[in-house]
Short mmCIF file of C-alpha atoms in Angstrom, two decimals:
data_model
loop_
_atom_site.label_atom_id
_atom_site.label_comp_id
_atom_site.label_asym_id
_atom_site.label_seq_id
_atom_site.Cartn_x
_atom_site.Cartn_y
_atom_site.Cartn_z
CA MET A 263 -266.68 14.82 20.43
CA PRO A 264 -265.15 12.36 22.90
CA PHE A 265 -267.18 9.21 23.50
CA GLY A 266 -267.95 10.18 27.07
CA GLU A 267 -269.53 13.41 25.90
CA GLN A 268 -271.85 11.75 23.41
CA PRO A 269 -275.56 12.16 24.00
CA ALA A 270 -276.92 9.26 26.01
CA TYR A 271 -279.14 8.00 23.19
CA LEU A 272 -276.10 7.68 20.87
CA ARG A 273 -274.15 5.75 23.50
CA VAL A 274 -277.03 3.32 23.91
CA ALA A 275 -277.54 3.01 20.16
CA GLY A 276 -273.81 2.40 19.72
CA ASP A 277 -273.75 -0.41 22.25
CA LEU A 278 -276.82 -2.07 20.71
CA ARG A 279 -275.34 -1.62 17.24
CA GLN A 280 -272.18 -3.39 18.32
CA LYS A 281 -274.19 -6.29 19.72
CA ILE A 282 -275.95 -6.61 16.36
CA VAL A 283 -272.65 -6.51 14.47
CA ASP A 284 -271.05 -9.05 16.84
CA GLY A 285 -274.01 -11.40 16.53
CA VAL A 286 -275.05 -11.09 20.16
CA LEU A 287 -278.36 -9.91 18.74
CA PRO A 288 -278.64 -12.03 15.56
CA PRO A 289 -281.08 -11.39 12.70
CA HIS A 290 -284.80 -11.81 13.54
CA THR A 291 -284.08 -11.40 17.28
CA ARG A 292 -286.40 -9.05 19.11
CA LEU A 293 -284.65 -5.89 20.24
CA PRO A 294 -284.83 -5.32 24.01
CA SER A 295 -288.00 -3.44 24.90
CA GLN A 296 -287.97 0.21 25.79
CA ALA A 297 -288.41 -0.69 29.45
CA ARG A 298 -285.52 -3.19 29.27
CA ILE A 299 -283.24 -0.61 27.64
CA ARG A 300 -284.19 1.94 30.29
CA GLU A 301 -283.34 -0.46 33.10
CA GLU A 302 -280.17 -1.93 31.57
CA TYR A 303 -278.58 1.39 30.66
CA GLY A 304 -280.05 3.54 33.41
CA VAL A 305 -281.63 6.01 30.99
CA SER A 306 -285.01 7.64 30.57
CA ASP A 307 -287.83 6.41 28.32
CA THR A 308 -287.04 9.28 25.94
CA VAL A 309 -283.41 8.19 25.58
CA ALA A 310 -284.42 4.57 25.06
CA LEU A 311 -286.90 5.57 22.38
CA GLU A 312 -284.39 7.79 20.57
CA ALA A 313 -281.79 4.99 20.60
CA ARG A 314 -284.26 2.64 18.93
CA LYS A 315 -285.06 5.32 16.37
CA VAL A 316 -281.35 5.60 15.49
CA LEU A 317 -281.06 1.87 14.85
CA MET A 318 -284.23 1.93 12.77
CA ALA A 319 -282.96 4.86 10.68
CA GLU A 320 -279.71 2.95 10.08
CA GLY A 321 -281.66 -0.03 8.76
CA LEU A 322 -280.39 -2.37 11.49
CA VAL A 323 -283.83 -3.03 12.98
CA GLU A 324 -287.42 -2.91 11.79
CA GLY A 325 -290.74 -2.52 13.53
CA ARG A 326 -293.40 -5.19 13.19
CA SER A 327 -296.92 -4.09 13.91
CA GLY A 328 -298.20 -5.42 17.21
CA SER A 329 -295.05 -7.46 17.77
CA GLY A 330 -292.10 -5.19 18.50
CA THR A 331 -288.79 -4.24 16.94
CA TYR A 332 -286.55 -6.89 15.39
CA VAL A 333 -282.99 -7.08 14.07
CA ARG A 334 -282.98 -7.04 10.28
CA GLU A 335 -281.05 -9.57 8.25
CA GLN A 336 -278.38 -7.60 6.40
CA PRO A 337 -277.96 -8.44 2.70
CA VAL A 338 -274.61 -9.49 1.33
CA PRO A 339 -273.64 -6.70 -1.10
CA ARG A 340 -273.57 -7.71 -4.77
CA ARG A 341 -271.39 -6.07 -7.39
CA ILE A 342 -272.45 -3.78 -10.20
CA ALA A 343 -269.58 -3.85 -12.67
CA ARG A 344 -268.86 -0.74 -14.76
CA VAL A 345 -266.45 -0.61 -17.69
CA GLY A 346 -267.56 2.66 -19.29
CA PHE A 347 -267.58 2.71 -23.10
CA HIS A 348 -269.30 -0.09 -24.99
CA ALA A 349 -268.56 -0.72 -28.61
CA ALA A 350 -271.27 -1.84 -30.99
CA GLY A 351 -272.09 -5.52 -31.03
CA GLY A 352 -275.35 -6.34 -29.31
CA CYS A 353 -274.97 -4.53 -25.97
CA THR A 354 -278.40 -4.55 -24.32
CA PRO A 355 -279.59 -1.98 -21.78
CA PHE A 356 -278.99 -4.51 -18.99
CA ARG A 357 -275.41 -5.10 -20.11
CA GLN A 358 -274.96 -1.38 -20.46
CA GLU A 359 -275.71 -0.98 -16.74
CA GLN A 360 -274.29 -4.27 -15.41
CA THR A 361 -271.31 -5.58 -17.32
CA ASP A 362 -270.57 -8.58 -15.14
CA GLU A 363 -271.23 -11.43 -17.60
CA ARG A 364 -271.95 -13.81 -14.71
CA VAL A 365 -275.10 -11.88 -13.86
CA ARG A 366 -278.19 -12.66 -15.90
CA GLY A 367 -280.86 -10.02 -16.10
CA THR A 368 -283.93 -8.62 -17.77
CA TRP A 369 -285.55 -5.21 -17.91
CA GLU A 370 -288.84 -3.40 -18.27
CA SER A 371 -289.14 0.07 -19.78
CA SER A 372 -291.48 2.87 -20.81
CA SER A 373 -290.69 5.92 -22.93
CA GLU A 374 -292.39 9.31 -23.16
CA GLN A 375 -291.62 12.68 -24.69
CA GLU A 376 -291.23 15.60 -22.29
CA VAL A 377 -289.63 19.03 -22.07
CA ALA A 378 -286.23 19.18 -20.44
CA GLY A 379 -286.06 20.66 -16.96
CA ALA A 380 -283.15 22.79 -15.88
CA VAL A 381 -281.00 19.92 -14.62
CA VAL A 382 -281.47 17.66 -17.62
CA ALA A 383 -281.04 20.57 -20.03
CA ALA A 384 -277.74 21.45 -18.41
CA ARG A 385 -276.50 17.89 -18.60
CA LEU A 386 -277.46 17.58 -22.28
CA ARG A 387 -276.36 21.18 -23.05
CA ILE A 388 -279.69 21.99 -24.68
CA PRO A 389 -282.09 24.90 -24.05
CA HIS A 390 -284.33 24.66 -21.01
CA GLY A 391 -287.68 23.41 -22.35
CA ALA A 392 -286.27 21.59 -25.38
CA LYS A 393 -287.91 18.23 -26.11
CA VAL A 394 -286.31 15.02 -24.91
CA MET A 395 -287.24 11.34 -24.89
CA ARG A 396 -287.39 10.11 -21.30
CA THR A 397 -287.15 6.35 -20.75
CA ARG A 398 -287.59 4.68 -17.40
CA TYR A 399 -286.18 1.20 -16.72
CA VAL A 400 -286.49 -1.44 -14.00
CA PHE A 401 -283.63 -3.93 -14.20
CA ARG A 402 -283.87 -7.38 -12.63
CA ALA A 403 -280.93 -9.62 -11.76
CA GLU A 404 -281.79 -13.28 -11.21
CA GLY A 405 -285.45 -12.20 -11.18
CA GLU A 406 -285.10 -9.63 -8.38
CA PRO A 407 -285.29 -5.84 -8.90
CA SER A 408 -281.70 -4.56 -8.78
CA MET A 409 -281.53 -1.17 -10.51
CA LEU A 410 -283.69 1.68 -11.69
CA SER A 411 -282.67 3.98 -14.49
CA THR A 412 -284.08 7.09 -16.11
CA SER A 413 -282.47 8.24 -19.35
CA TRP A 414 -282.98 11.34 -21.44
CA GLU A 415 -282.05 11.77 -25.09
CA PRO A 416 -282.38 15.10 -26.99
CA LEU A 417 -284.96 14.80 -29.76
CA GLU A 418 -282.93 17.23 -31.84
CA VAL A 419 -280.54 14.28 -32.21
CA THR A 420 -282.88 11.26 -32.34
CA GLY A 421 -286.22 12.79 -33.31
CA ARG A 422 -287.79 11.37 -36.49
CA THR A 423 -285.15 8.64 -36.70
CA PRO A 424 -285.55 4.87 -36.34
CA VAL A 425 -283.99 5.02 -32.87
CA MET A 426 -286.16 7.77 -31.38
CA LEU A 427 -287.80 5.20 -29.08
CA PRO A 428 -285.04 3.18 -27.35
CA GLU A 429 -287.19 0.08 -26.92
CA GLU A 430 -288.99 0.10 -30.27
CA GLY A 431 -287.93 -0.13 -33.91
CA PRO A 432 -285.12 -2.08 -35.62
CA LEU A 433 -282.62 -1.52 -32.79
CA ALA A 434 -285.00 -1.98 -29.88
CA GLY A 435 -283.19 -3.10 -26.75
CA ARG A 436 -279.72 -2.20 -27.97
CA GLY A 437 -277.31 0.01 -26.07
CA VAL A 438 -276.79 3.71 -26.64
CA VAL A 439 -273.55 3.26 -28.63
CA GLU A 440 -275.08 0.93 -31.20
CA ARG A 441 -278.29 2.90 -31.55
CA MET A 442 -276.45 6.18 -32.08
CA ALA A 443 -274.14 4.59 -34.63
CA ALA A 444 -277.19 3.63 -36.68
CA ILE A 445 -277.93 7.33 -37.24
CA ASP A 446 -274.29 8.21 -37.88
CA VAL A 447 -273.65 9.57 -34.40
CA VAL A 448 -270.34 8.16 -33.14
CA VAL A 449 -270.15 7.93 -29.35
CA ASP A 450 -266.55 8.45 -28.29
CA ASN A 451 -266.68 9.24 -24.59
CA VAL A 452 -268.72 8.53 -21.48
CA THR A 453 -268.56 10.08 -18.02
CA GLU A 454 -270.01 8.85 -14.75
CA GLU A 455 -270.38 10.44 -11.34
CA VAL A 456 -271.40 8.39 -8.28
CA GLY A 457 -273.27 9.93 -5.37
CA ALA A 458 -275.69 8.92 -2.62
CA ARG A 459 -278.97 10.24 -1.24
CA PRO A 460 -282.00 8.99 0.71
CA ALA A 461 -284.28 6.78 -1.35
CA LEU A 462 -287.62 8.18 -2.48
CA ALA A 463 -290.60 6.12 -1.29
CA GLU A 464 -291.42 4.82 -4.78
CA GLU A 465 -287.79 3.86 -5.42
CA ALA A 466 -287.56 1.94 -2.16
CA MET A 467 -290.86 0.19 -2.86
CA THR A 468 -289.78 -0.94 -6.32
CA LEU A 469 -286.33 -2.09 -5.17
CA GLY A 470 -287.56 -3.80 -2.00
CA GLY A 471 -285.91 -1.41 0.41
CA VAL A 472 -287.01 0.89 3.19
CA PRO A 473 -287.99 4.53 2.44
CA GLY A 474 -285.27 6.95 3.49
CA HIS A 475 -282.39 4.46 3.32
CA ALA A 476 -279.51 5.41 1.08
CA VAL A 477 -279.36 4.73 -2.63
CA LEU A 478 -276.35 4.99 -4.92
CA VAL A 479 -276.90 7.22 -7.94
CA VAL A 480 -274.67 6.80 -10.99
CA SER A 481 -275.15 9.84 -13.23
CA ARG A 482 -273.90 8.93 -16.68
CA THR A 483 -273.58 10.92 -19.91
CA TYR A 484 -272.60 9.70 -23.39
CA PHE A 485 -270.82 12.12 -25.74
CA ALA A 486 -270.27 12.25 -29.49
CA GLY A 487 -267.60 14.73 -30.50
CA GLY A 488 -268.03 16.57 -27.21
CA ARG A 489 -271.81 16.78 -27.56
CA PRO A 490 -274.01 14.95 -25.00
CA VAL A 491 -276.36 12.54 -26.74
CA GLU A 492 -277.76 10.69 -23.74
CA THR A 493 -277.73 11.21 -19.99
CA ALA A 494 -279.12 8.90 -17.32
CA ASP A 495 -279.39 8.30 -13.58
CA VAL A 496 -278.88 4.66 -12.51
CA ILE A 497 -280.15 3.98 -8.97
CA THR A 498 -279.59 1.01 -6.67
CA LEU A 499 -279.78 0.31 -2.93
CA ALA A 500 -276.53 1.27 -1.22
CA ASP A 501 -276.67 -1.56 1.33
CA ARG A 502 -277.14 -4.24 -1.32
CA TYR A 503 -274.77 -3.24 -4.10
CA ARG A 504 -271.25 -1.97 -4.64
CA VAL A 505 -270.18 -0.22 -7.82
CA ALA A 506 -266.98 -1.73 -9.24
CA TYR A 507 -265.09 0.05 -12.02
CA HIS A 508 -262.66 -1.59 -14.44
CA LEU A 509 -260.48 1.11 -15.92
CA PRO A 510 -257.84 0.22 -18.52
CA VAL A 511 -254.37 1.64 -18.08
CA LYS A 512 -253.21 3.48 -21.20
#
């Protein structure tokens, strides 16, 4: 659609967006009022309101109760480094998800048995309804929440073994590769797919974002001899992080 044929509210939002990007409207500046937008651009109240909604949905501005709408300070994206396979040797869950050695981090977790839903069952190639161990993580980098992760392991592989609970037992806090090796399961491949979707309210609240804004989802599965032994979704805010892959040339 040519620019001139764009709906009026998108033309107004585009001009205001450019002013924000160019620094004409710097962070923490109050966005022009609805009446000011109406007068400056010669549009109706409805158009002015819709333009403001667009900027809010894009995360460029935020409403403050009783005060108005203000330009948000945009975070400088940090890097989440991915290198795929990890050999045994003390890899922690944080290092499994963030392999940049310059980043220091901690994690919190909780594990619970559940039956596999259709999606998890398909990823693990197990029957729908089979038992899995689900573990949820909150990862913190430099003290701030940076990633969420939910992993599922088939209990037909880990059940009644010392590594059934990822964060308990003799290998508590180790990575998947090392834990599986302890029960004679040799991980030899890992796949990852990266996608994006709107953040769920609880995800945004935990990560310090705004509900509905985009999150990156890294869906990862570890294999041993072609059999999936762990699958996980790693989630982070799309406007704060970039996923960087380091892939060796063979």
